[in-house]
Coordinates of C-alpha atoms in Angstrom, one line a residue:
X211 CA 102.4 114.4 121.4
X212 CA 105.7 115.1 120.1
X213 CA 107.4 113.8 117.0
X214 CA 109.8 112.1 119.1
X215 CA 107.3 110.5 121.5
X216 CA 105.5 109.0 118.3
X217 CA 105.3 105.3 118.7
X218 CA 104.3 104.1 115.2
X219 CA 104.8 105.5 111.8
X220 CA 101.5 106.2 111.2
X221 CA 101.2 107.9 114.3
X222 CA 104.0 110.2 113.4
X223 CA 102.4 111.1 110.2
X224 CA 99.5 112.3 112.0
X225 CA 100.9 114.0 114.6
X226 CA 102.8 115.9 111.2
X227 CA 100.0 116.7 109.9
X228 CA 98.0 118.0 113.2
X229 CA 101.5 120.0 113.8
X230 CA 101.1 121.6 110.5
X231 CA 97.9 122.6 110.4
X232 CA 98.3 123.9 114.1
X233 CA 101.4 126.2 113.0
X234 CA 100.2 127.2 109.7
X235 CA 96.4 128.0 111.0
X236 CA 95.4 125.8 107.4
X237 CA 92.0 124.6 107.1
X238 CA 93.2 121.6 105.4
X239 CA 96.7 119.6 104.0
X240 CA 97.7 117.5 101.2
X241 CA 100.9 116.3 100.8
X242 CA 102.1 114.8 97.6
X243 CA 105.6 113.0 96.9
X244 CA 107.3 112.4 93.3
X245 CA 107.1 109.1 91.8
X246 CA 110.3 107.0 90.8
X247 CA 110.3 108.7 87.5
X248 CA 109.6 112.0 88.8
X249 CA 106.7 112.4 86.3
X250 CA 104.0 112.4 88.7
X251 CA 103.4 113.6 92.2
X252 CA 101.7 110.6 94.1
X253 CA 99.3 111.5 96.9
X254 CA 101.1 111.0 100.4
X255 CA 99.1 112.2 103.5
X256 CA 95.9 114.7 103.8
X257 CA 94.0 115.7 106.5
X258 CA 90.9 118.3 106.3
X259 CA 89.9 117.2 102.8
X260 CA 89.4 114.2 100.7
X261 CA 90.6 111.0 102.1
X262 CA 94.3 109.8 100.8
X263 CA 92.8 107.3 98.2
X264 CA 90.4 109.7 96.5
X265 CA 93.1 112.3 96.2
X266 CA 93.9 112.6 92.4
X267 CA 97.7 112.1 90.7
X268 CA 99.4 115.2 89.5
X269 CA 101.1 115.5 86.3
X270 CA 104.8 116.8 87.2
X271 CA 105.5 117.4 83.3
X272 CA 104.6 120.5 81.5
X273 CA 101.6 119.8 79.7
X274 CA 98.7 121.8 78.6
X275 CA 96.7 120.4 81.1
X276 CA 99.4 120.8 83.8
X277 CA 98.1 122.9 87.0
X278 CA 99.8 126.5 86.8
X279 CA 100.4 126.4 90.4
X280 CA 102.8 123.3 90.0
X281 CA 104.6 125.6 87.2
X282 CA 105.4 128.1 89.8
X283 CA 106.6 125.4 92.3
X284 CA 109.5 124.6 90.0
X285 CA 111.1 127.9 89.9
X286 CA 110.3 129.1 93.6
X287 CA 110.7 127.6 96.9
X288 CA 107.3 128.7 97.9
X289 CA 104.2 130.0 96.1
X290 CA 101.3 131.5 97.4
X291 CA 98.1 131.6 95.4
X292 CA 94.9 133.7 96.1
X293 CA 91.3 132.9 96.1
X294 CA 90.2 132.7 92.4
X295 CA 87.5 134.7 91.2
X296 CA 85.7 132.5 89.3
X297 CA 84.6 129.0 90.4
X298 CA 87.1 126.6 87.6
X299 CA 87.2 123.1 87.8
X300 CA 90.6 123.1 87.3
X301 CA 92.0 124.8 90.1
X302 CA 94.4 122.9 92.2
X303 CA 92.4 124.1 95.5
X304 CA 89.2 122.4 94.2
X305 CA 91.4 119.3 92.8
X306 CA 92.9 118.4 96.3
X307 CA 89.9 119.8 98.7
X308 CA 87.0 119.7 96.9
X309 CA 86.2 123.7 97.6
X310 CA 87.7 126.9 96.8
X311 CA 90.0 129.0 99.2
X312 CA 93.4 130.5 99.4
X313 CA 95.7 127.9 98.3
X314 CA 99.7 128.3 99.7
X315 CA 102.1 125.4 98.5
X316 CA 105.5 124.6 99.3
X317 CA 108.1 122.8 97.5
X318 CA 110.7 121.6 100.3
X319 CA 113.8 120.4 99.0
X320 CA 115.4 117.6 101.5
X321 CA 119.0 116.1 102.0
X322 CA 119.4 112.6 100.6
X323 CA 121.0 110.1 103.1
X324 CA 123.0 107.7 101.5
X325 CA 122.1 104.1 101.6
X326 CA 118.4 105.4 102.8
X327 CA 115.3 105.6 100.3
X328 CA 114.7 109.1 101.2
X329 CA 112.4 110.8 99.0
X330 CA 114.1 114.7 98.6
X331 CA 111.1 116.2 97.4
X332 CA 108.1 117.0 99.4
X333 CA 105.1 119.1 97.7
X334 CA 103.0 120.3 100.8
X335 CA 99.5 122.3 99.9
X336 CA 97.4 124.5 102.2
X337 CA 94.3 125.4 102.1
X338 CA 94.7 128.6 104.3
X339 CA 93.9 132.4 104.6
X340 CA 96.1 135.0 103.0
X341 CA 99.2 135.8 104.8
X342 CA 102.6 138.1 104.3
X343 CA 105.5 137.1 102.7
X344 CA 107.5 136.9 105.8
X345 CA 105.1 134.8 107.5
X346 CA 105.3 132.4 104.7
X347 CA 109.1 132.5 104.7
X348 CA 108.9 131.4 108.2
X349 CA 106.1 128.6 107.5
X350 CA 108.6 127.4 104.9
X351 CA 111.5 126.7 107.4
X352 CA 109.1 125.4 110.1
X353 CA 107.9 123.1 107.1
X354 CA 111.3 122.0 105.9
X355 CA 112.3 121.3 109.7
X356 CA 109.3 119.1 110.5
X357 CA 109.4 116.9 107.4
X358 CA 113.3 116.6 107.6
X359 CA 112.4 115.3 111.2
X360 CA 109.7 113.2 109.6
X361 CA 112.0 111.3 106.8
X362 CA 114.8 110.6 109.6
X363 CA 112.7 109.6 112.1
X364 CA 110.1 107.2 109.8
X365 CA 112.6 104.7 109.2
X366 CA 113.5 104.0 112.9
X367 CA 110.3 103.5 113.8
X368 CA 109.7 101.2 111.3
X369 CA 112.4 99.1 112.4
X370 CA 111.2 99.2 115.8
X371 CA 107.7 98.1 114.7
X372 CA 109.1 95.2 112.4
X373 CA 111.2 93.9 116.0
X374 CA 107.9 94.0 117.8
X375 CA 105.7 92.2 115.2
X376 CA 106.6 88.7 116.5
X377 CA 105.4 89.3 120.4
X378 CA 102.2 91.9 119.2
X379 CA 100.9 89.7 116.4
X380 CA 97.4 89.5 117.6
X381 CA 97.6 93.3 118.9
X382 CA 98.2 94.0 115.6
X383 CA 95.8 92.0 113.7
X384 CA 93.1 94.0 115.9
X385 CA 94.4 97.3 114.9
X386 CA 94.5 96.4 111.2
X387 CA 91.2 95.1 111.7
X388 CA 90.1 98.4 113.0
X389 CA 91.5 100.4 110.2
X390 CA 90.0 98.0 107.9
X391 CA 86.5 98.7 109.4
X392 CA 87.3 102.7 109.4
X393 CA 88.4 102.7 105.8
X394 CA 85.6 100.8 104.6
X395 CA 82.9 102.6 106.5
X396 CA 84.2 105.8 105.5
X397 CA 81.8 105.8 102.4
X398 CA 78.6 104.0 104.6
X399 CA 78.7 103.9 107.9
X400 CA 79.9 107.7 108.1
X401 CA 79.9 109.5 111.3
X402 CA 82.1 110.2 114.7
X403 CA 79.2 109.9 117.5
X404 CA 79.8 107.7 120.4
X405 CA 76.8 105.3 119.1
X406 CA 78.3 104.5 115.8
X407 CA 81.9 104.2 117.0
X408 CA 80.5 101.3 119.1
X409 CA 78.8 99.7 116.3
X410 CA 82.2 99.6 114.3
X411 CA 83.9 98.3 117.3
X412 CA 81.4 95.4 117.3
X413 CA 81.7 94.7 113.8
X414 CA 85.4 94.4 114.4
X415 CA 84.7 92.3 117.3
X416 CA 82.1 89.9 115.6
X417 CA 83.4 90.0 112.1
X418 CA 86.3 87.1 112.2
X419 CA 83.7 84.2 113.7
X420 CA 81.0 82.1 112.5
X421 CA 78.6 82.9 114.8
X422 CA 75.0 84.0 113.4
X423 CA 74.4 87.9 114.0
X424 CA 71.0 89.7 114.4
X425 CA 71.1 93.3 113.2
X426 CA 68.3 95.6 115.1
X427 CA 67.2 98.8 113.9
X428 CA 64.6 101.2 112.2
X429 CA 64.3 101.4 108.5
X430 CA 67.2 103.6 106.8
X431 CA 69.4 103.1 109.8
X432 CA 72.1 101.1 107.9
X433 CA 71.2 97.4 108.8
X434 CA 72.3 96.1 105.7
X435 CA 75.3 98.3 105.7
X436 CA 76.4 96.2 108.9
X437 CA 75.5 93.4 107.3
X438 CA 78.0 94.0 104.4
X439 CA 80.5 95.0 106.6
X440 CA 80.3 91.9 108.5
X441 CA 81.1 89.7 105.5
X442 CA 83.8 92.2 104.2
X443 CA 86.1 91.6 107.3
X444 CA 84.8 88.1 107.8
X445 CA 86.4 84.7 106.4
X446 CA 83.8 84.9 103.9
X447 CA 84.7 87.7 102.1
X448 CA 86.1 86.0 99.3
X449 CA 82.5 84.0 99.0
X450 CA 79.0 85.6 97.8
X451 CA 77.3 87.9 99.5
X452 CA 73.3 87.2 99.1
X453 CA 70.7 89.5 100.8
X454 CA 67.0 89.1 100.7
X455 CA 64.3 91.0 102.3
X456 CA 61.8 88.2 103.6
X457 CA 58.4 91.0 103.7
X458 CA 59.5 91.5 99.5
X459 CA 58.8 88.1 99.0
X460 CA 55.3 86.6 97.9
X461 CA 54.3 84.1 100.7
X462 CA 53.8 81.3 98.2
X463 CA 57.5 81.7 96.6
X464 CA 59.5 82.2 99.9
X465 CA 60.1 78.6 100.6
X466 CA 61.3 78.1 97.0
X467 CA 63.4 81.2 96.6
X468 CA 65.0 80.1 100.3
X469 CA 65.9 76.5 99.5
X470 CA 65.4 76.2 96.0
X471 CA 63.7 73.1 94.0
X472 CA 64.4 70.4 91.9
X473 CA 62.7 69.9 88.1
X474 CA 59.1 68.7 88.6
X475 CA 58.9 69.7 92.2
X476 CA 55.5 71.8 91.4
X477 CA 53.9 73.4 88.1
X478 CA 56.1 75.3 86.2
X479 CA 59.2 73.9 87.9
X480 CA 61.0 72.9 84.4
X481 CA 64.5 72.7 85.8
X482 CA 66.4 72.7 89.0
X483 CA 67.4 75.9 90.7
X484 CA 69.2 76.7 93.8
X485 CA 67.8 78.8 96.4
X486 CA 69.3 81.6 98.2
X487 CA 71.0 79.3 101.2
X488 CA 72.6 77.1 98.5
X489 CA 74.1 80.3 96.4
X490 CA 75.4 81.8 99.8
X491 CA 77.3 78.7 100.5
X492 CA 80.8 79.6 101.3
X493 CA 79.8 83.3 102.0
X494 CA 77.1 84.9 103.7
X495 CA 73.1 85.1 103.8
X496 CA 71.6 88.2 105.1
X497 CA 67.9 87.8 105.8
X498 CA 66.0 91.4 106.5
X499 CA 63.1 91.4 108.2
X500 CA 63.8 87.5 109.5
X501 CA 60.5 88.2 111.6
X502 CA 58.2 87.9 108.6
X503 CA 59.1 84.1 108.0
X504 CA 56.4 81.7 108.7
X505 CA 56.8 79.4 111.5
X506 CA 56.7 76.1 109.2
X507 CA 59.6 77.8 107.5
X508 CA 61.5 78.8 110.4
X509 CA 61.5 74.7 111.6
X510 CA 63.3 74.3 108.1
X511 CA 65.7 77.0 108.5
X512 CA 66.6 75.8 112.1
X513 CA 67.5 72.5 110.9
X514 CA 69.7 74.0 108.2
X515 CA 71.4 76.1 110.6
X516 CA 72.1 73.0 112.9
X517 CA 72.8 70.4 110.4
X518 CA 74.5 72.6 107.7
X519 CA 72.5 70.6 105.1
X520 CA 69.9 71.5 102.7
X521 CA 67.1 69.6 100.9
X522 CA 65.7 71.3 98.4
X523 CA 61.6 71.1 97.1
X524 CA 61.7 67.8 95.4
X525 CA 64.7 66.9 96.3
X526 CA 65.7 63.2 97.8
X527 CA 69.0 63.8 99.2
X528 CA 70.7 66.6 101.6
X529 CA 72.7 69.0 100.1
X530 CA 75.8 70.1 102.1
X531 CA 76.2 74.0 102.7
X532 CA 78.2 76.4 104.9
X533 CA 77.4 80.0 105.3
X534 CA 77.6 82.6 107.6
X535 CA 73.9 83.7 108.6
X536 CA 73.4 87.5 109.1
X537 CA 69.6 88.5 110.1
X538 CA 67.8 91.8 110.4
X539 CA 64.7 93.0 111.7
X540 CA 63.3 96.2 113.0
X541 CA 60.2 94.6 115.1
X542 CA 60.6 92.9 118.5
X543 CA 61.4 89.2 118.3
X544 CA 60.6 88.3 122.1
X545 CA 57.0 89.8 121.7
X546 CA 56.6 87.9 118.4
X547 CA 57.4 84.6 120.3
X548 CA 55.2 85.4 123.2
X549 CA 52.6 85.9 120.4
X550 CA 53.5 82.8 118.9
X551 CA 54.6 84.2 115.5
X552 CA 58.3 83.0 116.2
X553 CA 59.8 79.8 117.3
X554 CA 62.1 80.4 120.5
X555 CA 64.8 78.0 119.6
X556 CA 65.3 80.0 116.2
X557 CA 65.5 83.3 118.3
X558 CA 68.2 81.9 120.2
X559 CA 70.2 80.1 117.1
X560 CA 70.1 83.7 115.2
X561 CA 70.9 85.8 117.8
X562 CA 74.3 84.5 119.1
X563 CA 75.7 87.8 118.5
X564 CA 73.5 91.1 118.2
X565 CA 74.2 94.8 117.0
X566 CA 72.0 97.2 117.6
X567 CA 72.0 100.2 114.9
X568 CA 70.8 103.4 116.3
X569 CA 68.6 105.8 114.4
X570 CA 70.0 108.9 113.3
X571 CA 68.0 111.0 116.1
X572 CA 69.9 109.3 118.9
X573 CA 73.6 109.8 116.9
X574 CA 75.0 112.7 119.2
X575 CA 76.1 115.2 116.4
X576 CA 76.1 113.4 113.4
X577 CA 73.2 114.8 111.6
X578 CA 75.4 117.9 110.3
X579 CA 78.3 115.9 109.7
X580 CA 76.7 113.2 107.8
X581 CA 75.0 116.2 105.5
X582 CA 78.1 117.9 105.2
X583 CA 79.6 114.6 104.4
X584 CA 77.0 113.9 101.6
X585 CA 77.1 117.4 100.2
X586 CA 80.7 116.7 99.2
X587 CA 80.1 113.4 97.8
X588 CA 77.6 114.9 95.5
X589 CA 79.9 117.5 94.8
X590 CA 82.8 115.1 93.9
X591 CA 80.1 112.9 91.6
X592 CA 79.4 116.2 89.8
X593 CA 82.8 117.5 89.6
X594 CA 81.7 120.9 91.4
X595 CA 82.3 122.6 94.4
X596 CA 80.7 121.0 97.8
X597 CA 78.1 123.7 98.7
X598 CA 77.9 124.6 102.4
X599 CA 74.9 124.7 105.0
X600 CA 74.0 128.3 106.6
X601 CA 73.6 128.5 109.9
X602 CA 69.5 128.7 109.6
X603 CA 69.9 125.3 107.6
X604 CA 71.8 123.6 110.2
X605 CA 69.4 124.7 112.8
X606 CA 66.7 123.3 111.0
X607 CA 68.7 120.0 110.2
X608 CA 68.7 119.6 114.0
X609 CA 64.8 120.1 114.3
X610 CA 64.2 117.8 111.7
X611 CA 62.5 114.2 112.8
X612 CA 64.5 112.4 110.3
X613 CA 62.3 109.4 110.6
X614 CA 63.9 107.8 107.6
X615 CA 67.0 108.0 109.3
X616 CA 70.3 108.1 107.5
X617 CA 68.4 107.3 103.9
X618 CA 66.1 110.1 104.3
X619 CA 68.8 112.5 105.1
X620 CA 71.2 111.6 102.0
X621 CA 68.0 111.9 100.0
X622 CA 67.4 115.5 101.0
X623 CA 70.8 116.7 100.5
X624 CA 70.5 115.3 96.9
X625 CA 67.1 117.1 96.7
X626 CA 68.5 120.2 98.2
X627 CA 71.4 120.3 95.8
X628 CA 69.1 120.2 92.7
X629 CA 67.0 123.4 94.7
X630 CA 69.9 125.3 95.3
X631 CA 71.7 125.4 91.6
X632 CA 72.6 128.9 91.5
X633 CA 74.0 129.2 94.8
X634 CA 76.9 128.1 97.0
X635 CA 74.9 127.9 100.1
X636 CA 72.2 126.1 101.2
X637 CA 69.6 128.3 103.1
X638 CA 67.2 127.3 105.9
X639 CA 64.1 127.5 103.4
X640 CA 65.7 125.3 100.8
X641 CA 66.4 122.9 103.3
X642 CA 62.8 122.9 104.5
X643 CA 61.5 122.6 100.7
X644 CA 63.6 119.6 100.0
X645 CA 62.6 117.9 103.8
X646 CA 58.8 118.5 102.7
X647 CA 58.7 117.1 99.6
X648 CA 58.5 113.2 98.4
X649 CA 60.7 114.7 95.8
X650 CA 62.2 117.6 93.9
X651 CA 58.9 118.2 91.5
X652 CA 59.2 120.6 88.4
X653 CA 55.9 122.1 87.5
X654 CA 56.0 124.3 84.4
X655 CA 53.0 127.1 84.2
X656 CA 51.3 125.1 81.9
X657 CA 51.3 121.6 83.9
X658 CA 53.1 120.1 80.9
X659 CA 56.4 119.4 83.1
X660 CA 54.6 117.8 86.4
X661 CA 57.2 115.9 88.5
X662 CA 60.2 114.3 86.6
X663 CA 61.4 112.8 89.8
X664 CA 58.4 110.9 90.6
X665 CA 57.5 109.7 86.8
X666 CA 61.4 108.3 87.0
X667 CA 60.7 106.6 90.4
X668 CA 63.8 108.2 92.3
X669 CA 62.1 107.1 95.9
X670 CA 64.7 107.0 98.7
X671 CA 65.3 103.3 98.4
X672 CA 66.4 103.7 94.9
X673 CA 68.3 106.6 95.7
X674 CA 70.2 104.8 98.6
X675 CA 70.8 101.5 96.1
X676 CA 72.1 103.5 93.4
X677 CA 75.6 105.4 93.6
X678 CA 75.6 109.1 93.8
X679 CA 77.2 109.5 90.5
X680 CA 74.4 107.7 88.5
X681 CA 71.5 109.1 90.6
X682 CA 72.7 112.7 89.8
X683 CA 73.3 112.2 86.3
X684 CA 70.1 110.4 85.6
X685 CA 68.4 112.9 87.2
X686 CA 69.7 115.9 85.9
X687 CA 69.5 114.2 82.0
X688 CA 65.6 114.1 82.8
X689 CA 65.1 117.4 84.2
X690 CA 67.0 119.0 81.5
X691 CA 65.3 116.7 79.0
X692 CA 61.9 117.9 80.3
X693 CA 62.9 121.7 80.6
X694 CA 64.2 121.0 77.0
X695 CA 61.0 119.8 75.4
X696 CA 58.9 122.2 77.3
X697 CA 60.6 125.3 75.7
X698 CA 61.2 123.7 72.6
X699 CA 65.3 124.2 73.3
X700 CA 65.0 127.9 74.1
X701 CA 68.0 128.5 76.4
X702 CA 66.9 131.9 77.5
X703 CA 63.4 130.3 78.8
X704 CA 65.1 127.3 79.9
X705 CA 67.3 129.0 82.2
X706 CA 64.7 131.7 83.5
X707 CA 62.5 128.4 84.2
X708 CA 65.4 126.6 86.2
X709 CA 66.3 129.9 87.8
X710 CA 70.2 129.4 86.8
X711 CA 72.5 131.7 84.8
X712 CA 72.7 130.8 80.6
X713 CA 76.3 130.1 81.6
X714 CA 75.7 127.4 84.0
X715 CA 72.8 126.0 81.7
X716 CA 75.2 126.2 78.6
X717 CA 78.1 124.1 80.9
X718 CA 75.5 121.6 81.9
X719 CA 73.8 121.3 78.4
X720 CA 77.3 120.5 76.7
X721 CA 77.3 117.0 78.5
X722 CA 74.6 116.4 76.3
X723 CA 73.7 116.2 73.0
X724 CA 71.1 118.9 72.6
X725 CA 69.6 116.9 69.4
X726 CA 68.5 113.8 71.4
X727 CA 69.3 114.8 74.8
X728 CA 71.2 111.7 75.6
X729 CA 74.0 111.6 78.4
X730 CA 77.3 111.7 77.1
X731 CA 78.9 109.6 79.8
X732 CA 82.6 110.6 78.6
X733 CA 82.2 113.9 79.2

């Protein structure tokens, strides 16, 4: 597809980026435009690096914290920077692409057209291999022509899109909804396999109605992620999202937790309390492991779904409720019906729509893709360079069972990063060690440090529920605190024990108060 055959502004931008990458043979591209003051450079488009929303704004004024590459761009039509010899967080290639590499930067000056709001400066940053000066000059000329064409075609396409809006309202709404799903799931239902794409399509299709949805899949496959996605895209998105795992509730408390109670309903009921169903009114109620609900409570839930009324324990009158119900299970409910453990009428009420979340082993090509995604997320959280996977590690990953699905894979990548503190590449042996351990243990020669992660309870569920930044920072603090105590602050011994250079240890300790070993969240 050429620039002239594009039918939308977004399509034109995507073709522009792919054309630039193809013509320059770059690995990634980030495009910036100056803001109205000219003091800041604002992310405009990217491909092959971080999402646009994750790209940092750049200071376009001279300052002590300004990237040195930007200074060169003010006096030269383009700039070529070689790969830095040392890994420094302030390198522009790291800030833009979360990894080091040869950085080629172009400042393109465009002719302004009177009456049009056209930017006259475009900053194009490429992560590429070193090239000759003549080649760079040719590329600069090509980029100038491409971006000039883009800014001339963009207003025309924008006008055409506006003319078609009335006739294509529903089509545009679907496209926008799909874009919302893709953007929203970039940090959750990550993947590009046909199986996960089908799940996304079903989310987009089902989100805008009020029918009950049953989400089926193995533990760790992402059932709650699907439920949250359905909620965020639904008409109930402004309301609460109330989630509960039926299997996690004590049997004698399930009824009161779900339906609430009135003061005096039973011993210990000293005040009125709304249940999960009432609290979910106006929003979404997500009940995980619905198959564990007793038959008696299934009858009560069915009545609430049919009549949209709730009577709490000890109550004398019904209360109106309106919510979207999403259930999840990893068991065969049809078999449970045959065994007399699940009511058929409730089954048909909660399965008006169904979504099957595939296990990771059935998602073609997603293992390595997800692993690299998690490594990049960990790097962003740490302000560090993303680690890579060796060919041997990829082979290990492809052969692994990963019964814990995406949750287990994320856990393995976090462990592998800590096991590979002093290297940029995760080897096959390191990945095997990460997969074989429940948590990355720290074992000292005198056994005074046994397992930081075990003591702190960093199991897979906790890792999945907490943000990566929190998990990584807290684990690193616990690890350093224990090693610091073990060797009484002797940094040489600490570095030898952790198998990292002293400088690396010093940089990590700079984020902590070495007397109290408390994490400084402002560093």
